[in-house]
Amino acid sequence: MTTPTRRSLISLIVLLLAAFVPAWGQEIRHEIHFPDLPGLITLKCDLHMHTVFSDGQVWPTVRVTEAWRQGFDAISITDHIEYQPFKDDIPTNHERPYQLAKGGADARGLILIKGTEITRDTPPGHFNAIFLDDINPLDTPEFLDAIERSNQQGAFVFWNHQAWQGEEKGSWMDVHTTMFENKWFHGMEVCNGGSYYPTAHRWCLEKNLTMLGTSDIHAPDLRLRSAPDDHRTITLIFARERTAESIKEALFAGRTVVWFQDQLIGKQEHLEPLFHAAVRIELPIIRSGKTAWLRVRNAWDVDVQLTRTGDVGPGSIKLPARATTLVRVTTAEPDSPLDLRYVATNLLIAPETGLPVVLKVEGSD
Ligand SMILES: [Zn+2]
Ligand SMILES: [Zn+2]
C-alpha cells in the first residue's frame, strides 16, 4: 500500500509544480523595435481590448501578461459599458477589470490606463474613453451625457472602427459635429484589428484628429512575440517620458503612428524622422568604376518597400525588417554625392500616398 500511495503523492507534487512553475519561474518579453525620435520615447500601445467583463474571452490579468510578453509599453482594457453577454456569470462592475489587472501591470512595468467603450448603435457608433477616474458615471442612457462626463474627467475620447457597418452608417452626422465643436472627441481609429478605414484616415488629416490603431482583441492572443509579419494593430506614441501622463499629453498633441500589418500610417512630420532614425546607409561607401555599393540598414520591425521617383538607383528596393540590404547603384559620376529619391509605398502619409524619402549618399572626395 505504502509504495503506490507515495508514488501517487509524488506524481501529485510534480503535477502541482508543473502547474505553478510559470507563476514563479520565468516570463519572457520580446521587444518591438522602433527607434525613438529626438527628445521623445516611442511607446508601443494598444488602447482597445476586451475581457469577460464585456464580450471578451479572457480574464483581465491575461491581457497584462499577453501585452508584456509581446513587447507593449501600455494598454487600456476597454470593456463595453452597455454590452455584457456574460452578466449572469460575471456581475456588472465597470471598475473591476482595471482593479484586477493593475497589480500584474505594476509588477511588470506595464502602463495600465483605465478606459471603457461607450457602445451605441452606429450611428453614432462606438467611442473609447481612456484616462478615466471613474467609469460608473458614464453608465447613463444619453449618449452625449456619457461623452460629456468622460470629458469632465479629462479623458481622451476616440471614435472606434468608423466604417465597420459600412461607409453609409459610418457617416459624419450632426452628433459628431456637436462632439467635434465641443472638443469632446480627440481621435479616430484609422485601423482596428485587420481593418483599415481610409475615410477615418482622411478625417484625421482634415480635422487634426489623432490617429490610432488598436487590436480590439476579444479572444486570447496566443502570440509569443510581435513580429513584422504577425503582430497586433497598435499605436506608436511619441511621449516625453515613460508615464501615463506623458502618453496622454502625446495623444492630445497627435504624436502617433499606427502599425498595421506591413504598413505604418501617420503624419509626415512623424513618419519622416522615424524612417530616417530606422533606415541608414552604412559608411564607408564602396565604389568601383561607375558603381557604388550601398549597405542600407533597416533597424525597425517593418519591411520597407521603396519605388524610385528620381533618376538614380534601382527601380524598386525592398529593405527587410532588422536587416542590411546591399544595393547597387550605377551612375556616370560615381564619386559625386547622390540623392536617391524614392517613395516608401507602405508608409502612408494619406490614403494611397506613400512617404517621399531621399537617401543621401556622400561623395568620395
Ligand atoms: Zn466597438
Ligand atoms: Zn471594442
Tab-separated table of C-alpha atoms and ligand atoms in Angstrom:
chain	number	residue	atom	x	y	z
A	1	MET	CA	0.000	0.000	0.000
A	2	THR	CA	2.746	2.430	1.051
A	3	THR	CA	4.653	2.491	-2.238
A	4	PRO	CA	1.747	3.222	-4.603
A	5	THR	CA	0.472	5.915	-2.201
A	6	ARG	CA	3.881	7.548	-2.052
A	7	ARG	CA	4.162	7.280	-5.827
A	8	SER	CA	0.820	8.977	-6.361
A	9	LEU	CA	1.796	11.635	-3.854
A	10	ILE	CA	5.000	12.336	-5.786
A	11	SER	CA	3.042	12.432	-9.067
A	12	LEU	CA	0.657	14.888	-7.490
A	13	ILE	CA	3.533	17.120	-6.351
A	14	VAL	CA	5.119	17.003	-9.825
A	15	LEU	CA	1.794	17.942	-11.395
A	16	LEU	CA	1.346	20.816	-8.980
A	17	LEU	CA	4.869	22.049	-9.678
A	18	ALA	CA	4.254	21.928	-13.422
A	19	ALA	CA	1.091	23.946	-12.956
A	20	PHE	CA	2.775	26.628	-10.843
A	21	VAL	CA	6.200	26.976	-12.491
A	22	PRO	CA	5.059	29.752	-14.845
A	23	ALA	CA	3.829	31.699	-11.827
A	24	TRP	CA	7.181	31.851	-10.061
A	25	GLY	CA	9.536	30.819	-12.875
A	26	GLN	CA	10.283	32.823	-15.971
A	27	GLU	CA	8.246	35.028	-18.189
A	28	ILE	CA	9.986	36.340	-21.281
A	29	ARG	CA	9.337	39.632	-23.016
A	30	HIS	CA	10.279	40.061	-26.680
A	31	GLU	CA	10.899	43.684	-27.559
A	32	ILE	CA	9.327	45.502	-30.503
A	33	HIS	CA	11.871	47.558	-32.449
A	34	PHE	CA	11.101	51.158	-33.326
A	35	PRO	CA	13.595	53.973	-32.772
A	36	ASP	CA	12.947	56.994	-30.561
A	37	LEU	CA	12.507	60.458	-32.060
A	38	PRO	CA	14.731	63.333	-30.860
A	39	GLY	CA	13.690	64.176	-27.277
A	40	LEU	CA	10.838	61.638	-27.334
A	41	ILE	CA	10.387	57.969	-26.436
A	42	THR	CA	8.491	55.651	-28.799
A	43	LEU	CA	5.959	53.685	-26.732
A	44	LYS	CA	4.033	50.737	-28.179
A	45	CYS	CA	0.427	50.933	-27.030
A	46	ASP	CA	-2.813	49.003	-27.512
A	47	LEU	CA	-5.705	51.124	-26.269
A	48	HIS	CA	-8.707	48.929	-27.126
A	49	MET	CA	-9.350	45.369	-25.863
A	50	HIS	CA	-11.974	43.301	-24.080
A	51	THR	CA	-12.296	40.780	-21.259
A	52	VAL	CA	-15.079	38.569	-19.860
A	53	PHE	CA	-16.410	41.707	-18.137
A	54	SER	CA	-17.956	42.503	-21.550
A	55	ASP	CA	-17.763	40.247	-24.631
A	56	GLY	CA	-14.101	39.197	-24.423
A	57	GLN	CA	-12.977	35.659	-23.685
A	58	VAL	CA	-10.231	36.211	-21.099
A	59	TRP	CA	-9.800	37.330	-17.516
A	60	PRO	CA	-8.280	40.849	-17.172
A	61	THR	CA	-4.885	39.626	-15.875
A	62	VAL	CA	-4.393	37.664	-19.116
A	63	ARG	CA	-4.445	40.935	-21.079
A	64	VAL	CA	-1.493	42.109	-18.979
A	65	THR	CA	0.698	39.023	-19.452
A	66	GLU	CA	-0.018	38.886	-23.202
A	67	ALA	CA	0.856	42.550	-23.689
A	68	TRP	CA	4.034	42.426	-21.646
A	69	ARG	CA	5.226	39.236	-23.376
A	70	GLN	CA	4.674	40.816	-26.813
A	71	GLY	CA	6.666	43.949	-26.025
A	72	PHE	CA	3.973	46.569	-25.400
A	73	ASP	CA	4.544	49.514	-23.051
A	74	ALA	CA	0.935	50.488	-22.303
A	75	ILE	CA	-2.564	49.069	-22.652
A	76	SER	CA	-6.110	50.057	-21.850
A	77	ILE	CA	-8.783	47.460	-21.127
A	78	THR	CA	-11.931	48.981	-22.603
A	79	ASP	CA	-14.886	46.732	-21.845
A	80	HIS	CA	-18.284	47.792	-23.178
A	81	ILE	CA	-20.438	49.654	-20.663
A	82	GLU	CA	-23.695	48.656	-22.354
A	83	TYR	CA	-22.957	45.159	-23.640
A	84	GLN	CA	-22.223	42.343	-21.187
A	85	PRO	CA	-23.302	38.991	-22.616
A	86	PHE	CA	-21.822	37.116	-19.598
A	87	LYS	CA	-23.512	39.211	-16.942
A	88	ASP	CA	-25.351	36.190	-15.487
A	89	ASP	CA	-21.922	34.732	-14.698
A	90	ILE	CA	-19.952	37.914	-14.049
A	91	PRO	CA	-21.820	40.774	-12.407
A	92	THR	CA	-21.672	44.281	-13.861
A	93	ASN	CA	-18.720	46.074	-12.296
A	94	HIS	CA	-17.150	48.604	-14.675
A	95	GLU	CA	-14.141	49.289	-12.450
A	96	ARG	CA	-13.264	45.643	-11.819
A	97	PRO	CA	-11.183	44.821	-14.965
A	98	TYR	CA	-8.786	47.679	-14.145
A	99	GLN	CA	-8.598	46.711	-10.459
A	100	LEU	CA	-7.869	43.070	-11.299
A	101	ALA	CA	-5.199	43.905	-13.897
A	102	LYS	CA	-3.409	46.707	-12.017
A	103	GLY	CA	-1.171	44.629	-9.715
A	104	GLY	CA	0.230	42.469	-12.510
A	105	ALA	CA	0.758	45.516	-14.720
A	106	ASP	CA	2.662	47.336	-11.962
A	107	ALA	CA	4.823	44.268	-11.277
A	108	ARG	CA	5.878	44.194	-14.952
A	109	GLY	CA	6.256	47.943	-15.503
A	110	LEU	CA	3.376	47.878	-17.984
A	111	ILE	CA	1.382	51.123	-18.005
A	112	LEU	CA	-2.313	50.349	-17.461
A	113	ILE	CA	-4.741	53.096	-18.463
A	114	LYS	CA	-8.295	52.998	-17.131
A	115	GLY	CA	-10.736	53.037	-20.031
A	116	THR	CA	-14.069	51.881	-21.373
A	117	GLU	CA	-16.046	51.584	-24.619
A	118	ILE	CA	-19.207	53.687	-24.846
A	119	THR	CA	-21.299	51.472	-27.079
A	120	ARG	CA	-24.237	52.769	-29.138
A	121	ASP	CA	-25.705	51.593	-32.428
A	122	THR	CA	-23.997	53.069	-35.486
A	123	PRO	CA	-24.530	55.994	-35.897
A	124	PRO	CA	-23.165	57.478	-33.666
A	125	GLY	CA	-21.140	54.272	-33.112
A	126	HIS	CA	-18.639	53.157	-30.511
A	127	PHE	CA	-16.275	55.520	-28.685
A	128	ASN	CA	-13.464	54.707	-26.286
A	129	ALA	CA	-12.828	56.985	-23.318
A	130	ILE	CA	-9.448	56.467	-21.640
A	131	PHE	CA	-7.635	58.066	-18.682
A	132	LEU	CA	-10.844	57.941	-16.651
A	133	ASP	CA	-11.003	58.306	-12.871
A	134	ASP	CA	-14.354	56.543	-12.512
A	135	ILE	CA	-16.215	54.643	-15.244
A	136	ASN	CA	-19.562	54.461	-13.372
A	137	PRO	CA	-20.880	57.968	-14.206
A	138	LEU	CA	-20.628	57.044	-17.924
A	139	ASP	CA	-23.268	54.331	-17.434
A	140	THR	CA	-26.104	56.666	-18.395
A	141	PRO	CA	-28.887	56.472	-21.027
A	142	GLU	CA	-27.981	59.557	-23.093
A	143	PHE	CA	-25.007	59.066	-25.399
A	144	LEU	CA	-23.848	62.680	-25.267
A	145	ASP	CA	-24.083	62.672	-21.453
A	146	ALA	CA	-21.622	59.784	-21.364
A	147	ILE	CA	-19.290	61.631	-23.735
A	148	GLU	CA	-19.564	64.884	-21.773
A	149	ARG	CA	-18.928	63.112	-18.467
A	150	SER	CA	-15.814	61.483	-19.956
A	151	ASN	CA	-14.547	64.932	-20.853
A	152	GLN	CA	-15.324	66.268	-17.388
A	153	GLN	CA	-12.831	63.661	-16.145
A	154	GLY	CA	-10.244	64.873	-18.663
A	155	ALA	CA	-10.495	61.695	-20.751
A	156	PHE	CA	-9.049	61.208	-24.215
A	157	VAL	CA	-12.011	60.117	-26.367
A	158	PHE	CA	-11.773	58.434	-29.785
A	159	TRP	CA	-14.187	57.131	-32.419
A	160	ASN	CA	-13.763	53.392	-32.966
A	161	HIS	CA	-13.966	51.358	-36.213
A	162	GLN	CA	-15.771	54.143	-38.176
A	163	ALA	CA	-16.976	52.117	-41.202
A	164	TRP	CA	-17.333	48.652	-39.620
A	165	GLN	CA	-21.022	48.612	-40.635
A	166	GLY	CA	-20.345	50.261	-43.996
A	167	GLU	CA	-19.440	53.787	-45.101
A	168	GLU	CA	-23.102	54.922	-45.049
A	169	LYS	CA	-23.626	54.051	-41.389
A	170	GLY	CA	-20.203	55.424	-40.558
A	171	SER	CA	-21.086	58.859	-41.983
A	172	TRP	CA	-20.227	62.047	-40.150
A	173	MET	CA	-23.563	63.105	-38.550
A	174	ASP	CA	-24.732	66.135	-36.588
A	175	VAL	CA	-23.897	64.340	-33.345
A	176	HIS	CA	-20.268	64.099	-34.470
A	177	THR	CA	-20.223	67.796	-35.338
A	178	THR	CA	-21.587	68.600	-31.867
A	179	MET	CA	-18.868	66.486	-30.272
A	180	PHE	CA	-16.164	67.883	-32.532
A	181	GLU	CA	-17.149	71.514	-31.977
A	182	ASN	CA	-17.209	70.972	-28.207
A	183	LYS	CA	-13.782	69.254	-28.474
A	184	TRP	CA	-15.384	66.191	-26.872
A	185	PHE	CA	-13.594	63.696	-29.100
A	186	HIS	CA	-9.964	63.835	-29.995
A	187	GLY	CA	-9.029	60.943	-32.243
A	188	MET	CA	-10.180	58.118	-34.505
A	189	GLU	CA	-9.180	54.547	-35.114
A	190	VAL	CA	-7.651	54.583	-38.582
A	191	CYS	CA	-7.125	50.840	-38.136
A	192	ASN	CA	-8.959	48.366	-35.907
A	193	GLY	CA	-7.755	44.749	-35.923
A	194	GLY	CA	-7.484	43.692	-39.576
A	195	SER	CA	-9.443	46.691	-40.954
A	196	TYR	CA	-8.189	49.998	-42.355
A	197	TYR	CA	-10.616	52.919	-42.710
A	198	PRO	CA	-9.450	55.413	-45.384
A	199	THR	CA	-12.316	57.803	-44.561
A	200	ALA	CA	-11.245	57.941	-40.916
A	201	HIS	CA	-7.678	58.461	-42.115
A	202	ARG	CA	-8.762	61.407	-44.287
A	203	TRP	CA	-10.846	62.969	-41.492
A	204	CYS	CA	-7.909	62.723	-39.069
A	205	LEU	CA	-5.784	64.723	-41.523
A	206	GLU	CA	-8.508	67.256	-42.387
A	207	LYS	CA	-9.750	67.837	-38.831
A	208	ASN	CA	-6.471	67.354	-36.986
A	209	LEU	CA	-7.704	64.330	-35.014
A	210	THR	CA	-5.198	61.889	-33.516
A	211	MET	CA	-4.682	58.650	-35.499
A	212	LEU	CA	-4.976	55.389	-33.598
A	213	GLY	CA	-4.532	51.717	-34.377
A	214	THR	CA	-5.856	49.138	-31.923
A	215	SER	CA	-6.376	45.389	-31.744
A	216	ASP	CA	-9.940	45.445	-30.277
A	217	ILE	CA	-8.988	41.924	-29.279
A	218	HIS	CA	-11.681	39.661	-27.771
A	219	ALA	CA	-10.061	36.197	-27.950
A	220	PRO	CA	-6.878	35.176	-26.119
A	221	ASP	CA	-3.791	36.397	-28.006
A	222	LEU	CA	-1.632	33.306	-28.363
A	223	ARG	CA	1.366	35.029	-29.973
A	224	LEU	CA	4.604	34.683	-28.006
A	225	ARG	CA	6.080	37.762	-29.640
A	226	SER	CA	5.312	40.547	-32.072
A	227	ALA	CA	6.925	40.045	-35.476
A	228	PRO	CA	6.992	42.152	-38.663
A	229	ASP	CA	4.577	39.743	-40.378
A	230	ASP	CA	2.494	38.795	-37.313
A	231	HIS	CA	1.608	41.429	-34.738
A	232	ARG	CA	-1.365	43.250	-33.268
A	233	THR	CA	-2.518	46.518	-34.753
A	234	ILE	CA	-1.143	49.079	-32.280
A	235	THR	CA	-0.311	52.764	-31.887
A	236	LEU	CA	3.244	54.065	-31.563
A	237	ILE	CA	3.063	57.050	-29.227
A	238	PHE	CA	5.898	59.596	-29.067
A	239	ALA	CA	5.952	60.558	-25.394
A	240	ARG	CA	8.301	62.790	-23.429
A	241	GLU	CA	8.510	60.232	-20.617
A	242	ARG	CA	7.514	56.640	-20.000
A	243	THR	CA	4.414	57.551	-17.975
A	244	ALA	CA	0.642	57.504	-18.388
A	245	GLU	CA	0.589	61.309	-18.057
A	246	SER	CA	3.084	61.666	-20.932
A	247	ILE	CA	1.097	59.249	-23.102
A	248	LYS	CA	-1.996	61.380	-22.520
A	249	GLU	CA	-0.138	64.574	-23.432
A	250	ALA	CA	1.207	62.947	-26.636
A	251	LEU	CA	-2.265	61.676	-27.626
A	252	PHE	CA	-3.836	65.121	-27.221
A	253	ALA	CA	-0.922	66.574	-29.226
A	254	GLY	CA	-1.448	63.984	-32.015
A	255	ARG	CA	2.050	62.427	-31.799
A	256	THR	CA	1.183	58.919	-33.041
A	257	VAL	CA	1.888	56.456	-35.842
A	258	VAL	CA	-0.220	53.344	-36.471
A	259	TRP	CA	1.485	49.956	-37.007
A	260	PHE	CA	-0.917	47.933	-39.157
A	261	GLN	CA	0.094	44.705	-40.951
A	262	ASP	CA	3.149	45.618	-43.093
A	263	GLN	CA	2.334	49.344	-43.003
A	264	LEU	CA	2.929	52.416	-40.884
A	265	ILE	CA	0.301	55.152	-41.071
A	266	GLY	CA	0.843	58.632	-39.675
A	267	LYS	CA	1.590	62.261	-40.330
A	268	GLN	CA	4.609	63.039	-42.479
A	269	GLU	CA	6.144	65.070	-39.630
A	270	HIS	CA	6.381	61.847	-37.555
A	271	LEU	CA	6.919	59.191	-40.229
A	272	GLU	CA	9.812	61.021	-41.885
A	273	PRO	CA	12.081	61.326	-38.797
A	274	LEU	CA	11.084	57.814	-37.707
A	275	PHE	CA	12.126	56.454	-41.125
A	276	HIS	CA	15.483	58.247	-41.017
A	277	ALA	CA	16.132	57.041	-37.462
A	278	ALA	CA	15.495	53.456	-38.602
A	279	VAL	CA	16.962	53.344	-42.130
A	280	ARG	CA	20.572	54.427	-42.617
A	281	ILE	CA	23.311	53.948	-45.189
A	282	GLU	CA	26.391	52.445	-43.524
A	283	LEU	CA	29.777	54.035	-44.155
A	284	PRO	CA	32.129	53.782	-45.897
A	285	ILE	CA	30.520	53.606	-49.314
A	286	ILE	CA	32.310	51.093	-51.520
A	287	ARG	CA	32.845	52.389	-55.050
A	288	SER	CA	34.208	50.655	-58.104
A	289	GLY	CA	34.190	52.257	-61.555
A	290	LYS	CA	30.680	53.538	-62.202
A	291	THR	CA	29.167	51.501	-59.402
A	292	ALA	CA	28.555	52.387	-55.764
A	293	TRP	CA	27.632	49.638	-53.289
A	294	LEU	CA	25.343	50.835	-50.538
A	295	ARG	CA	24.756	48.875	-47.361
A	296	VAL	CA	21.323	50.029	-46.246
A	297	ARG	CA	20.493	49.056	-42.681
A	298	ASN	CA	16.835	48.820	-41.650
A	299	ALA	CA	16.661	48.676	-37.836
A	300	TRP	CA	12.892	48.642	-37.201
A	301	ASP	CA	10.203	45.954	-37.381
A	302	VAL	CA	8.793	46.958	-40.788
A	303	ASP	CA	9.876	45.768	-44.243
A	304	VAL	CA	10.232	48.932	-46.319
A	305	GLN	CA	9.081	48.990	-49.968
A	306	LEU	CA	10.713	51.757	-51.995
A	307	THR	CA	9.745	52.837	-55.519
A	308	ARG	CA	12.068	55.203	-57.361
A	309	THR	CA	10.868	58.705	-58.208
A	310	GLY	CA	14.293	60.213	-59.152
A	311	ASP	CA	16.840	59.234	-61.827
A	312	VAL	CA	19.382	57.301	-59.720
A	313	GLY	CA	19.144	53.860	-58.150
A	314	PRO	CA	17.217	50.634	-58.809
A	315	GLY	CA	13.540	50.995	-59.827
A	316	SER	CA	12.381	49.381	-56.614
A	317	ILE	CA	14.099	48.323	-53.414
A	318	LYS	CA	12.839	46.122	-50.616
A	319	LEU	CA	14.538	46.584	-47.250
A	320	PRO	CA	13.581	43.683	-44.964
A	321	ALA	CA	12.996	44.474	-41.289
A	322	ARG	CA	16.041	44.357	-38.987
A	323	ALA	CA	18.431	43.502	-41.800
A	324	THR	CA	21.043	45.133	-44.000
A	325	THR	CA	20.484	45.156	-47.763
A	326	LEU	CA	23.266	45.650	-50.293
A	327	VAL	CA	22.048	47.999	-53.019
A	328	ARG	CA	23.997	48.501	-56.243
A	329	VAL	CA	23.808	51.947	-57.810
A	330	THR	CA	25.230	52.697	-61.234
A	331	THR	CA	25.923	56.282	-62.170
A	332	ALA	CA	28.003	58.249	-64.678
A	333	GLU	CA	29.559	60.227	-61.786
A	334	PRO	CA	30.062	57.676	-59.019
A	335	ASP	CA	32.315	59.966	-56.926
A	336	SER	CA	29.727	62.773	-56.676
A	337	PRO	CA	27.160	62.952	-53.886
A	338	LEU	CA	23.951	61.141	-54.805
A	339	ASP	CA	20.366	61.807	-53.852
A	340	LEU	CA	18.349	58.600	-54.204
A	341	ARG	CA	14.740	59.762	-54.439
A	342	TYR	CA	12.063	57.216	-53.605
A	343	VAL	CA	8.584	56.876	-52.216
A	344	ALA	CA	8.092	54.396	-49.369
A	345	THR	CA	4.837	52.860	-50.572
A	346	ASN	CA	3.954	51.097	-47.299
A	347	LEU	CA	4.485	54.163	-45.087
A	348	LEU	CA	1.246	56.091	-45.592
A	349	ILE	CA	1.018	59.859	-45.030
A	350	ALA	CA	-2.520	59.924	-46.545
A	351	PRO	CA	-4.769	57.283	-48.151
A	352	GLU	CA	-2.862	55.689	-51.053
A	353	THR	CA	0.015	58.150	-50.573
A	354	GLY	CA	3.441	56.893	-49.565
A	355	LEU	CA	6.136	58.861	-47.746
A	356	PRO	CA	8.655	60.561	-50.080
A	357	VAL	CA	12.202	59.826	-48.918
A	358	VAL	CA	15.669	60.843	-50.061
A	359	LEU	CA	18.608	58.557	-49.271
A	360	LYS	CA	21.651	60.815	-49.312
A	361	VAL	CA	24.983	59.312	-50.339
A	362	GLU	CA	28.126	61.333	-49.644
A	363	GLY	CA	30.627	61.997	-52.434
A	364	SER	CA	34.002	60.255	-52.304
A	365	ASP	CA	36.095	63.436	-52.198
B	1	ZN	ZN	-16.709	48.559	-30.723
B	2	ZN	ZN	-14.307	47.006	-28.767
